């Protein structure tokens, strides 16, 4: 049997192979011997598997690589047909085409899945050639193949890396976009509506910064799992990168159906995410949605851009919500960019100024302080409403320069009053979250005080609760450094955020400002004043001064005085106005005798 497995004309003669030789032929064919020995050596040691069959496809000869790859010895396959190796992965058509080519061209080459003796299916690159004799009759078939399972698996790995996110195993941006492109084509043909939802986690950076990147990664995997659980069979979920995910609904039905899914996605995240570090994490998300062709978002680029714009709006509106794209959003975004650009030049053009709103002492009715409020006279055309530019400054890095300017300008004004021999009161300035987070606020404050030779007792910094919550330890250190300068600290908008006085006692604060929304409720709702009462009582127990903001009516004033509120601020006493107006009131006050109840300055 082994004999029949030698290449045609060869027989095993010891080792290596040698052609059969007969008597007198030997001398003549010495050269042939060497020739055949070389071929036999090559045949046996070649790394590709070789299989030679007769015209009826019965295996006659295989080499060592064949056995190494397939697991079958030469003896095991002798006389069998290559069907022995069939994997079952190819349809009959595949073999029909292969034989068609072999019959027509005496040659076929392609990739084929075969099965090893141990049952493993593997891919090989196979070349088949028909061997014909002088009459043109097929005498043999020669198959040469390479096991390409390794390169196939590398190829598959590369393919996976190119199209899937290795962390969550979800489709990545490239695959999402390719699939979305196909879906849009189909949707156009079928007049269906396609929805794109871009999901961005709120506050993910805090998790990464506080618990470390492995915890951040784990959170992303968990979030991906929860989002995936909300998907229907045909929905596509992928990770765009960072903490951003995308959902594509090929035929989303109505906007209401999309809204339902968006709500479901937000809801699925509300439950605490347990992490292996033992720290459960609460995470919310914001979602921007665009619809094709409802929003006129005609192509992939527009659809993604519009979903992004809507996402931005969802973040702006307070996060943990979804927002559909509307066509005026782009106009608003452009208007915002316009404000940002003009604002970036406002400082150098001297268009910024401060207005001062008095704070009145509850007991004496005298002005004991003022809040400095930023104003912008754009191009000298009048004041831009603060709500139209301060939030934009706060969202960009402009607030750092502008905020430093406000502190410096307040100190310059105090120095100017002192130099003019005018009465001076404590001036409070607002700082923005970004300004506080920058970590150099104490230096900015110290620099301004020093530059203008101002005693720190005249300056107060108003912060908000949000600045304390992200990094309480860092915030405490910063507040202590500012406090050490001799500057007062007050907590603005109290009641609108975290609102735990017990928690706040850990911060070195001097005062708490009751948010104007609570002041407004005094006299308006039966229990409207209850919160005000509670804040005053608790703040006093913690030895904090209480300032009520937004006092507009006598009723509010009287109620707050009755409750022992220390200072009052609001339109009832005076609107924010240029420095000269405050100067005037302070001068009048120095001339007037001490006469409670408080002055009405408006
Ligand atoms: N980061 C910085 N933020 C600043 C700075 N200057 C102002 N701001 C913040 O902008 C918001 C809008 O301010 P503004 O329009 O100036 O409104 C202030 C007052 O005019 C208003 N107010 C005062 N009394 C009343 C009142 O009786 N009724 C009423 N409806 N509004 C009143 O309240 C605003 C002051 O609020 P607060 O700061 O919370 O004390 C506002 O959030 C400012 O903080 C700045 O330099 N940097």
XYZ file of C-alpha atoms and ligand atoms in Angstrom:
649
model
C 0.000 0.000 0.000
C 2.852 2.336 0.871
C 4.363 1.581 -2.521
C 1.224 2.912 -4.157
C 1.591 6.129 -2.240
C 4.839 7.204 -3.931
C 4.871 9.885 -6.614
C 4.276 8.275 -10.023
C 7.384 6.488 -11.092
C 8.828 6.564 -7.607
C 9.174 3.842 -5.068
C 10.511 3.974 -1.580
C 14.139 2.799 -1.630
C 15.433 3.113 1.836
C 15.321 6.769 2.398
C 15.011 9.063 0.601
C 12.857 8.108 -2.315
C 14.517 6.747 -5.387
C 13.297 5.791 -8.877
C 13.182 2.089 -9.744
C 16.366 1.055 -11.586
C 17.039 -2.065 -13.676
C 20.529 -3.392 -14.483
C 22.084 -1.582 -17.459
C 19.831 1.381 -16.988
C 21.660 2.201 -13.805
C 24.662 3.992 -15.335
C 22.620 5.880 -17.887
C 20.199 7.021 -15.279
C 22.674 8.045 -12.562
C 21.836 11.658 -13.249
C 18.136 10.856 -13.055
C 18.718 9.285 -9.671
C 20.176 12.407 -8.253
C 17.369 14.401 -9.865
C 14.664 12.190 -8.356
C 16.329 12.183 -4.992
C 16.159 15.944 -4.941
C 12.491 15.909 -5.884
C 11.703 13.250 -3.342
C 13.488 15.225 -0.670
C 11.528 18.349 -1.588
C 8.242 16.423 -1.692
C 8.789 14.984 1.732
C 10.008 18.132 3.437
C 7.901 20.779 1.798
C 5.741 22.642 4.365
C 2.644 22.483 2.166
C 0.516 19.377 2.235
C 0.602 17.396 -1.016
C -1.884 14.771 -2.079
C -1.831 12.890 -5.361
C -4.793 10.886 -6.533
C -5.385 8.741 -9.543
C -7.902 9.730 -12.189
C -10.686 8.185 -10.081
C -9.708 10.421 -7.169
C -8.312 7.637 -5.039
C -5.492 8.927 -2.942
C -2.161 7.431 -3.980
C 0.454 9.599 -2.417
C 0.626 12.115 0.397
C 3.633 13.775 1.983
C 4.605 14.294 5.614
C 3.053 17.803 5.734
C -0.274 16.295 4.639
C -0.188 13.998 7.655
C 0.940 16.787 9.953
C -1.919 19.051 8.842
C -4.746 16.530 8.523
C -3.687 14.082 11.211
C -4.066 11.146 8.797
C -1.063 8.915 8.081
C -0.294 7.925 4.496
C -1.555 4.416 5.197
C -4.868 5.691 6.546
C -5.726 7.684 3.441
C -4.353 5.339 0.798
C -7.106 4.379 -1.605
C -9.622 6.770 0.008
C -11.014 9.771 -1.796
C -10.419 13.355 -0.556
C -14.069 13.318 0.530
C -12.601 11.913 3.715
C -11.512 15.461 4.520
C -14.787 17.202 3.775
C -15.927 19.573 6.517
C -19.587 19.817 5.618
C -19.223 23.606 5.544
C -19.573 23.923 1.780
C -22.718 23.476 -0.259
C -22.631 20.921 -3.139
C -22.460 23.865 -5.509
C -19.005 24.730 -4.229
C -17.618 21.340 -5.231
C -19.470 21.430 -8.533
C -17.764 24.716 -9.412
C -14.404 23.360 -8.292
C -14.708 20.309 -10.529
C -16.025 22.433 -13.367
C -12.873 24.554 -13.314
C -10.622 21.538 -12.938
C -12.226 19.784 -15.884
C -12.169 22.896 -18.056
C -8.790 24.403 -17.126
C -7.002 21.500 -15.403
C -6.578 23.920 -12.524
C -8.478 25.235 -9.526
C -7.344 27.367 -6.639
C -9.292 28.630 -3.658
C -9.923 28.562 0.053
C -11.648 25.506 1.384
C -12.716 24.313 4.821
C -11.598 20.743 5.536
C -11.787 18.530 8.589
C -8.797 17.053 10.394
C -8.809 13.526 11.741
C -9.534 14.931 15.229
C -12.713 16.536 13.875
C -11.412 20.091 13.858
C -12.510 22.093 10.866
C -9.777 24.300 9.433
C -9.284 26.529 6.410
C -6.716 25.762 3.761
C -5.572 27.402 0.580
C -5.757 24.597 -1.993
C -4.348 24.358 -5.516
C -5.535 21.451 -7.661
C -4.000 20.461 -10.961
C -4.950 17.675 -13.344
C -2.057 15.637 -14.808
C -2.590 14.313 -18.315
C -0.596 11.745 -20.316
C 0.611 12.144 -23.899
C -2.916 11.294 -25.153
C -4.453 13.981 -23.047
C -6.112 11.574 -20.663
C -6.189 12.585 -17.014
C -4.011 10.167 -15.095
C -3.711 11.964 -11.747
C -4.774 14.927 -9.732
C -2.264 16.787 -7.593
C -3.475 18.841 -4.652
C -1.157 21.193 -2.786
C -2.498 23.024 0.251
C -1.474 25.344 3.052
C -3.134 25.394 6.446
C -4.271 29.012 6.791
C -6.045 28.713 10.125
C -3.416 30.878 11.801
C -3.590 33.690 9.269
C -7.378 33.316 9.202
C -7.590 33.786 12.940
C -5.203 36.777 12.764
C -7.380 38.111 9.986
C -10.473 37.547 12.109
C -8.822 39.268 15.064
C -7.871 42.234 12.917
C -11.362 42.327 11.498
C -12.770 42.316 15.032
C -10.416 45.038 16.170
C -11.304 47.150 13.168
C -15.025 46.870 13.777
C -15.655 46.141 17.434
C -14.858 47.918 20.651
C -12.562 45.575 22.597
C -13.896 46.713 25.994
C -17.642 46.295 25.517
C -17.478 44.065 22.408
C -20.070 46.336 20.828
C -19.713 47.580 17.242
C -17.362 50.543 17.101
C -17.809 53.869 15.331
C -16.578 52.521 11.962
C -18.978 49.575 11.951
C -21.863 51.674 13.277
C -21.397 54.164 10.475
C -21.122 51.457 7.821
C -24.296 49.773 9.089
C -26.117 53.096 9.392
C -25.226 53.880 5.790
C -26.805 50.579 4.672
C -29.842 51.141 6.873
C -30.389 54.595 5.404
C -30.307 53.147 1.895
C -32.909 50.540 2.831
C -34.999 53.069 4.757
C -35.073 55.360 1.730
C -36.314 52.522 -0.479
C -38.948 51.494 2.047
C -39.915 55.049 3.084
C -39.141 54.111 6.691
C -37.974 56.423 9.465
C -34.545 55.781 10.921
C -33.628 57.096 14.354
C -30.156 57.763 15.735
C -29.754 58.111 19.490
C -26.429 59.296 20.879
C -26.113 58.455 24.551
C -23.526 60.172 26.717
C -23.031 59.306 30.379
C -23.295 62.214 32.792
C -20.384 62.638 35.161
C -18.434 59.620 33.906
C -15.193 61.553 34.319
C -15.861 61.814 38.057
C -16.011 58.009 38.313
C -12.763 57.684 36.370
C -11.050 60.370 38.427
C -12.269 59.222 41.811
C -12.364 55.408 41.475
C -9.736 54.935 38.769
C -9.802 53.804 35.151
C -10.406 50.085 35.813
C -13.606 51.047 37.682
C -14.507 53.374 34.805
C -13.996 50.524 32.330
C -16.102 48.187 34.429
C -18.857 50.779 34.579
C -18.820 51.101 30.782
C -19.148 47.340 30.376
C -22.073 47.243 32.820
C -23.761 50.176 31.129
C -23.296 48.515 27.728
C -24.970 45.385 29.122
C -27.945 47.325 30.447
C -28.411 49.251 27.219
C -28.146 46.062 25.199
C -30.898 44.499 27.285
C -33.273 47.255 26.069
C -32.595 46.559 22.376
C -34.950 44.707 20.049
C -33.535 42.197 17.563
C -33.080 44.674 14.724
C -31.814 47.582 16.824
C -28.146 48.378 16.644
C -26.153 49.441 19.684
C -22.507 50.434 19.538
C -19.891 52.431 21.391
C -18.676 55.583 19.695
C -15.788 55.948 22.139
C -15.229 57.194 25.686
C -18.562 57.287 27.489
C -20.581 57.724 24.295
C -22.869 55.050 22.878
C -25.074 55.066 19.815
C -28.337 53.310 19.006
C -29.702 53.058 15.485
C -33.314 52.070 14.918
C -33.699 51.200 11.264
C -37.466 51.455 11.145
C -38.301 53.259 14.340
C -42.003 53.858 13.797
C -43.236 57.033 15.443
C -41.217 59.599 17.398
C -43.292 58.515 20.411
C -41.887 55.001 20.081
C -38.369 56.431 19.986
C -39.140 58.552 23.052
C -40.374 55.434 24.849
C -37.102 53.644 24.146
C -35.067 56.703 25.201
C -36.978 56.794 28.492
C -36.383 53.085 28.946
C -32.651 53.578 28.336
C -32.511 56.359 30.929
C -34.517 54.280 33.397
C -32.312 51.242 33.034
C -29.359 53.301 34.222
C -31.009 54.734 37.322
C -30.332 51.677 39.467
C -26.950 51.667 41.219
C -24.198 49.875 39.288
C -22.271 47.565 41.626
C -18.540 47.589 40.863
C -15.990 45.001 41.918
C -14.166 47.623 44.009
C -17.198 47.411 46.307
C -18.382 50.915 45.502
C -21.820 51.099 43.887
C -22.004 53.900 41.355
C -25.017 55.933 40.283
C -24.882 57.066 36.737
C -27.279 58.946 34.498
C -27.150 59.693 30.800
C -28.190 62.346 28.323
C -29.540 61.343 24.920
C -29.685 63.309 21.669
C -32.033 61.987 18.977
C -32.270 62.724 15.263
C -34.740 61.204 12.843
C -34.319 60.531 9.142
C -35.964 61.929 7.089
C -38.225 63.744 9.597
C -35.634 66.353 10.583
C -34.443 66.848 7.042
C -31.255 65.079 8.159
C -30.643 63.562 4.758
C -27.340 61.779 5.078
C -25.307 60.003 7.676
C -23.160 63.032 8.473
C -26.172 65.287 9.064
C -27.971 62.646 11.088
C -25.004 62.216 13.435
C -24.382 65.953 13.654
C -28.020 66.615 14.511
C -28.129 63.891 17.165
C -24.986 65.467 18.645
C -26.607 68.895 18.690
C -29.658 67.442 20.443
C -27.382 65.675 22.932
C -25.693 68.949 23.706
C -29.103 70.488 24.341
C -30.078 67.611 26.655
C -26.904 68.260 28.666
C -27.611 71.979 28.772
C -31.141 71.396 29.976
C -29.911 69.561 33.038
C -28.800 66.065 31.943
C -30.524 62.746 32.673
C -32.932 63.488 29.837
C -33.367 63.002 26.111
C -33.866 65.652 23.508
C -35.042 65.409 19.884
C -33.208 67.498 17.326
C -35.156 70.443 15.988
C -34.104 72.508 13.004
C -33.708 75.718 15.025
C -31.054 74.080 17.189
C -28.381 74.755 14.625
C -29.399 78.410 14.459
C -29.128 78.551 18.238
C -25.749 76.836 18.170
C -24.507 79.364 15.618
C -25.856 82.244 17.733
C -24.079 80.801 20.735
C -20.789 80.580 18.856
C -21.286 84.203 17.843
C -21.732 85.274 21.496
C -18.704 83.211 22.509
C -16.528 84.829 19.846
C -17.666 88.360 20.735
C -17.282 87.645 24.437
C -13.707 86.483 23.937
C -12.913 89.997 22.670
C -15.047 91.815 25.267
C -12.297 91.934 27.888
C -9.653 93.534 25.675
C -12.267 95.918 24.277
C -13.228 97.027 27.789
C -16.866 96.053 27.269
C -17.286 94.313 30.643
C -18.376 96.125 33.778
C -19.757 95.374 37.219
C -23.060 96.415 38.720
C -23.588 96.326 42.462
C -26.699 95.217 44.325
C -26.933 96.209 47.998
C -27.297 93.767 50.887
C -29.128 95.246 53.823
C -28.591 94.362 57.466
C -31.802 92.953 58.958
C -31.431 94.598 62.369
C -30.294 98.093 61.365
C -31.680 98.347 57.871
C -28.357 99.701 56.667
C -26.405 98.555 53.609
C -23.647 96.299 54.877
C -22.611 94.660 51.670
C -23.085 94.483 47.925
C -23.036 91.746 45.332
C -20.934 92.528 42.266
C -22.756 91.322 39.141
C -21.178 91.076 35.737
C -22.533 93.117 32.847
C -21.579 93.273 29.148
C -22.023 96.360 27.018
C -21.588 94.635 23.645
C -20.105 97.011 21.041
C -21.347 99.904 23.159
C -24.892 99.056 22.038
C -26.301 98.475 25.504
C -26.258 95.716 28.063
C -26.668 92.116 26.974
C -29.016 90.280 29.388
C -26.735 88.352 31.803
C -28.597 85.111 31.103
C -27.576 85.422 27.432
C -23.855 85.445 28.011
C -22.881 84.331 31.540
C -23.897 80.667 31.031
C -21.979 80.679 27.713
C -18.900 82.087 29.436
C -19.301 79.515 32.212
C -19.442 76.625 29.755
C -16.288 77.726 27.974
C -12.849 78.429 29.325
C -13.598 82.155 28.906
C -14.936 82.207 32.451
C -11.420 81.756 33.821
C -10.235 85.080 32.367
C -13.546 86.832 32.896
C -13.862 85.540 36.479
C -10.357 86.741 37.300
C -11.266 90.097 35.772
C -14.387 90.313 38.011
C -12.341 89.686 41.173
C -9.712 92.201 40.105
C -12.326 94.787 39.119
C -14.144 94.435 42.468
C -10.834 95.022 44.293
C -10.007 97.968 42.037
C -13.417 99.507 42.831
C -12.963 99.005 46.579
C -9.548 100.724 46.351
C -11.086 103.573 44.351
C -13.782 104.097 47.052
C -11.162 103.983 49.802
C -8.899 106.425 47.946
C -11.853 108.798 47.415
C -12.652 108.654 51.126
C -16.068 107.179 50.384
C -17.840 104.665 52.620
C -17.016 101.075 51.746
C -18.995 97.861 52.271
C -18.045 94.216 51.812
C -18.298 93.262 48.129
C -19.281 89.712 47.158
C -18.255 88.223 43.816
C -19.631 85.095 42.181
C -17.295 82.391 41.000
C -18.167 79.748 38.440
C -17.656 76.006 38.811
C -14.868 75.919 36.202
C -13.119 78.796 37.918
C -13.272 76.955 41.226
C -12.172 73.664 39.703
C -9.135 75.293 38.067
C -7.415 75.093 41.470
C -5.828 78.556 41.545
C -8.715 80.650 42.846
C -6.861 81.471 46.082
C -3.949 82.814 44.046
C -6.249 84.857 41.805
C -7.928 86.361 44.900
C -4.626 86.995 46.711
C -3.170 88.604 43.572
C -6.108 91.014 43.192
C -6.091 91.990 46.880
C -2.362 92.616 46.777
C -2.423 94.471 43.464
C -4.897 97.009 44.820
C -3.785 96.984 48.441
C -7.266 95.947 49.639
C -7.927 94.590 53.129
C -9.432 91.071 52.674
C -12.300 91.917 55.059
C -13.919 93.854 52.188
C -14.105 90.865 49.871
C -16.496 87.926 49.924
C -16.550 84.965 47.535
C -19.891 83.363 46.660
C -19.686 79.703 45.733
C -22.434 77.183 44.989
C -23.080 73.704 46.359
C -22.219 71.943 43.115
C -18.599 73.031 43.479
C -18.296 71.211 46.805
C -19.821 67.905 45.899
C -17.521 66.601 43.151
C -14.369 66.762 45.213
C -15.247 67.678 48.821
C -11.670 67.264 50.067
C -10.135 69.403 47.344
C -12.903 71.984 47.823
C -12.293 72.131 51.581
C -8.580 72.752 51.043
C -9.281 75.494 48.528
C -11.851 77.153 50.798
C -9.415 76.985 53.707
C -6.732 78.689 51.629
C -9.131 81.462 50.629
C -10.360 81.793 54.194
C -6.760 82.009 55.405
C -6.389 85.134 53.279
C -9.075 86.745 55.466
C -11.729 86.687 52.742
C -15.339 85.752 53.636
C -17.067 82.780 52.033
C -20.745 82.385 51.377
C -22.810 79.631 49.852
C -25.072 80.974 47.099
C -28.421 79.599 45.880
C -28.795 77.447 48.979
C -31.663 75.001 48.745
C -31.388 74.332 45.014
C -28.684 71.695 45.149
C -27.458 69.156 47.634
C -28.911 71.181 50.525
C -27.494 69.345 53.481
C -26.554 71.787 56.178
C -25.129 68.950 58.250
C -22.798 68.162 55.350
C -21.999 71.807 54.816
C -20.783 72.331 58.361
C -17.551 70.621 57.259
C -16.768 73.542 54.951
C -15.312 76.764 56.345
C -18.255 78.974 55.361
C -19.346 82.314 56.824
C -22.775 82.686 55.283
C -25.570 80.913 53.468
C -27.735 82.675 50.877
C -31.326 81.431 50.664
C -32.157 81.031 46.992
C -34.659 83.537 45.629
C -37.062 80.771 44.607
C -37.697 80.104 48.318
C -38.031 83.787 49.183
C -40.612 84.084 46.408
C -42.781 81.434 48.043
C -43.197 83.443 51.237
C -46.806 84.516 51.317
C -47.536 82.769 48.015
C -48.011 79.209 49.190
C -49.433 78.164 52.539
C -46.243 76.338 53.523
C -44.010 78.370 51.247
C -42.023 79.761 54.125
C -41.361 76.433 55.822
C -38.078 75.875 53.998
C -36.935 79.409 54.688
C -37.663 78.895 58.414
C -35.721 75.645 58.430
C -32.691 77.082 56.627
C -32.503 80.098 58.956
C -32.829 77.964 62.086
C -30.268 75.374 60.993
C -27.779 77.908 59.644
C -27.914 79.822 62.912
C -27.237 76.652 64.857
C -24.108 76.287 62.735
C -23.217 79.934 63.417
C -23.616 80.906 59.790
C -24.890 84.316 58.675
C -28.085 83.994 56.613
C -28.734 86.223 53.609
C -32.084 86.067 51.825
C -31.946 86.715 48.068
C -34.718 88.002 45.842
C -36.635 90.005 48.435
C -39.187 91.928 46.387
C -42.050 92.695 48.743
C -42.611 94.186 52.164
C -44.339 90.982 53.193
C -41.244 88.954 52.364
C -39.016 91.475 54.106
C -41.124 91.497 57.267
C -41.391 87.756 57.399
C -37.631 87.290 56.972
C -36.866 89.884 59.634
C -39.296 88.192 61.984
C -37.478 84.882 61.418
C -34.169 86.555 62.283
C -32.649 86.557 58.782
C -29.373 88.499 59.075
C -29.202 90.203 55.680
C -31.616 90.875 52.865
C -30.988 91.405 49.169
C -33.485 92.015 46.402
C -35.307 94.467 44.203
C -37.206 95.697 47.261
C -33.962 97.296 48.459
C -32.267 98.002 45.188
C -31.565 96.515 41.785
C -28.064 95.846 40.562
C -26.767 99.248 39.403
C -23.487 100.967 38.471
C -20.960 101.656 41.232
C -21.973 105.319 41.317
C -25.527 104.403 42.420
C -24.249 102.324 45.317
C -21.858 105.151 46.247
C -24.815 107.525 46.366
C -26.809 105.237 48.659
C -23.843 104.705 50.930
C -23.246 108.446 51.180
C -26.926 109.059 51.994
C -26.741 106.326 54.580
C -23.753 107.858 56.371
C -25.704 111.090 56.673
C -28.943 109.377 57.825
C -29.525 108.329 61.454
C -29.969 104.632 62.301
C -33.673 104.075 61.700
C -35.046 100.587 61.349
C -37.088 99.265 59.560
C -34.827 98.929 56.511
C -34.483 101.530 53.814
C -36.166 101.044 50.482
C -33.706 102.274 47.876
C -35.528 101.704 44.619
N -19.733 83.311 37.487
C -20.320 84.483 37.571
N -21.663 84.558 37.564
C -22.245 85.750 37.664
C -21.498 86.932 37.746
N -22.378 87.952 37.788
C -23.603 87.443 37.755
N -23.524 86.109 37.687
C -24.599 85.143 37.662
O -25.398 85.338 36.560
C -26.733 85.019 36.888
C -27.631 86.158 36.483
O -27.266 87.297 37.201
P -28.126 88.596 37.146
O -28.950 88.618 35.949
O -27.193 89.694 37.442
O -29.157 88.387 38.338
C -28.803 88.664 39.661
C -29.756 89.669 40.248
O -30.054 90.701 39.386
C -30.959 88.819 40.524
N -31.794 89.381 41.555
C -31.419 90.048 42.667
N -32.489 90.410 43.368
C -33.569 89.978 42.718
C -34.958 90.062 42.946
O -35.422 90.609 43.925
N -35.773 89.475 42.039
C -35.280 88.867 40.942
N -36.145 88.332 40.099
N -33.971 88.785 40.694
C -33.135 89.338 41.561
O -30.408 87.620 40.994
C -29.134 87.409 40.428
C -28.141 87.227 41.520
O -28.246 85.918 41.889
P -27.129 85.215 42.769
O -25.831 85.294 42.065
O -27.632 83.842 42.905
O -27.074 85.964 44.054
C -26.789 84.739 38.381
O -26.775 83.359 38.582
C -25.503 85.315 38.863
O -24.974 84.588 39.944
C -20.087 86.829 37.755
O -19.363 87.811 37.856
N -19.542 85.586 37.671
